[in-house]
Amino acid sequence: MQKVTDHVRWCASDDERPFLAWVSDRSTVGAGSAGRHLVPIAAVGRLPDGRLAVDALRPAGTPLSSALDTLGTPTTGVAVTLTVPLLELAATERCGAVRIGAAGLDDVLVDDAGAVVLCDRPPGSDGVRRSDQDGARVLVLAARVVWERTDDRDPARPVVDAALAEALDGDVDAVRAALARVRATAAPRPVRWDPPTDDLLVGVPDAAATSDGSLLAVLRETVERGIPLGGDRRLPLRRALVGVVVAAGATAAAVFALG
């Protein structure tokens, strides 16, 4: 996975009002469920030149497109898990309950827990790029990207695709309708990442390759890999020892019983 972690500082432009509204809304939703899917604010203050500034923490995660490449074809339940928070945030922004800044599709991350996070740029700041779009539109676009990766034979696809197309540039009612369509398709399922490889084992020589045929090497290989049973099968040494102890105990019990 491609993980990104950044500590970003945004500075207000001449008109601080949009910037202040973004900061105020972000601090309000920070403790709620919506705040779980928005970039957190680390600090707010003013620079020596008097400009308002905010430090935002871009969390560790994988850009959505790269995450979908890793997941392969997401199941309907996984698509619901990824897209419901996106559409909930878009509906919240479209109804005016929270201010979301500008963003690009690469600013939608999937964190290590499998949750989506929008790393938007505050309006009225000096960090907005020309390629950035309205945050709510990017959220719906990201939801559409997720569903485009699902199985196109899924009977829910035509209904969801049509609803997302309406919501892309629609009002809050269109976004809520798309959200209802997505929720009705399936129960959410957790996003499961493949476990990372253990880099600490890189460069350690294979025990079989280093065996020189000596008695010590054979004993070491038996302890580490087990007793060979033929082919590629091996019996763990601990299991063999337990079997010997059990057999010895059974034999002793039989001798005492017969004696």
Short mmCIF file of N, CA, C and O in Angstrom, two decimals, residues 199-205:
data_model
loop_
_atom_site.label_atom_id
_atom_site.label_comp_id
_atom_site.label_asym_id
_atom_site.label_seq_id
_atom_site.Cartn_x
_atom_site.Cartn_y
_atom_site.Cartn_z
N ASP A 199 9.43 -7.24 6.74
CA ASP A 199 10.71 -6.87 6.13
C ASP A 199 11.90 -7.28 6.99
O ASP A 199 13.03 -7.32 6.50
N LEU A 200 11.66 -7.61 8.28
CA LEU A 200 12.77 -7.97 9.15
C LEU A 200 13.37 -9.32 8.75
O LEU A 200 14.51 -9.63 9.11
N LEU A 201 12.63 -10.11 8.00
CA LEU A 201 13.12 -11.42 7.60
C LEU A 201 13.85 -11.39 6.26
O LEU A 201 14.34 -12.40 5.81
N VAL A 202 13.87 -10.23 5.62
CA VAL A 202 14.56 -10.13 4.34
C VAL A 202 16.06 -10.29 4.55
O VAL A 202 16.66 -9.63 5.41
N GLY A 203 16.69 -11.16 3.78
CA GLY A 203 18.12 -11.35 3.87
C GLY A 203 18.53 -12.47 4.79
O GLY A 203 19.70 -12.79 4.88
N VAL A 204 17.57 -13.07 5.54
CA VAL A 204 17.91 -14.19 6.42
C VAL A 204 18.01 -15.44 5.57
O VAL A 204 17.09 -15.79 4.85
N PRO A 205 19.14 -16.17 5.60
CA PRO A 205 19.29 -17.34 4.74
C PRO A 205 18.33 -18.44 5.12
O PRO A 205 17.96 -18.60 6.29
#
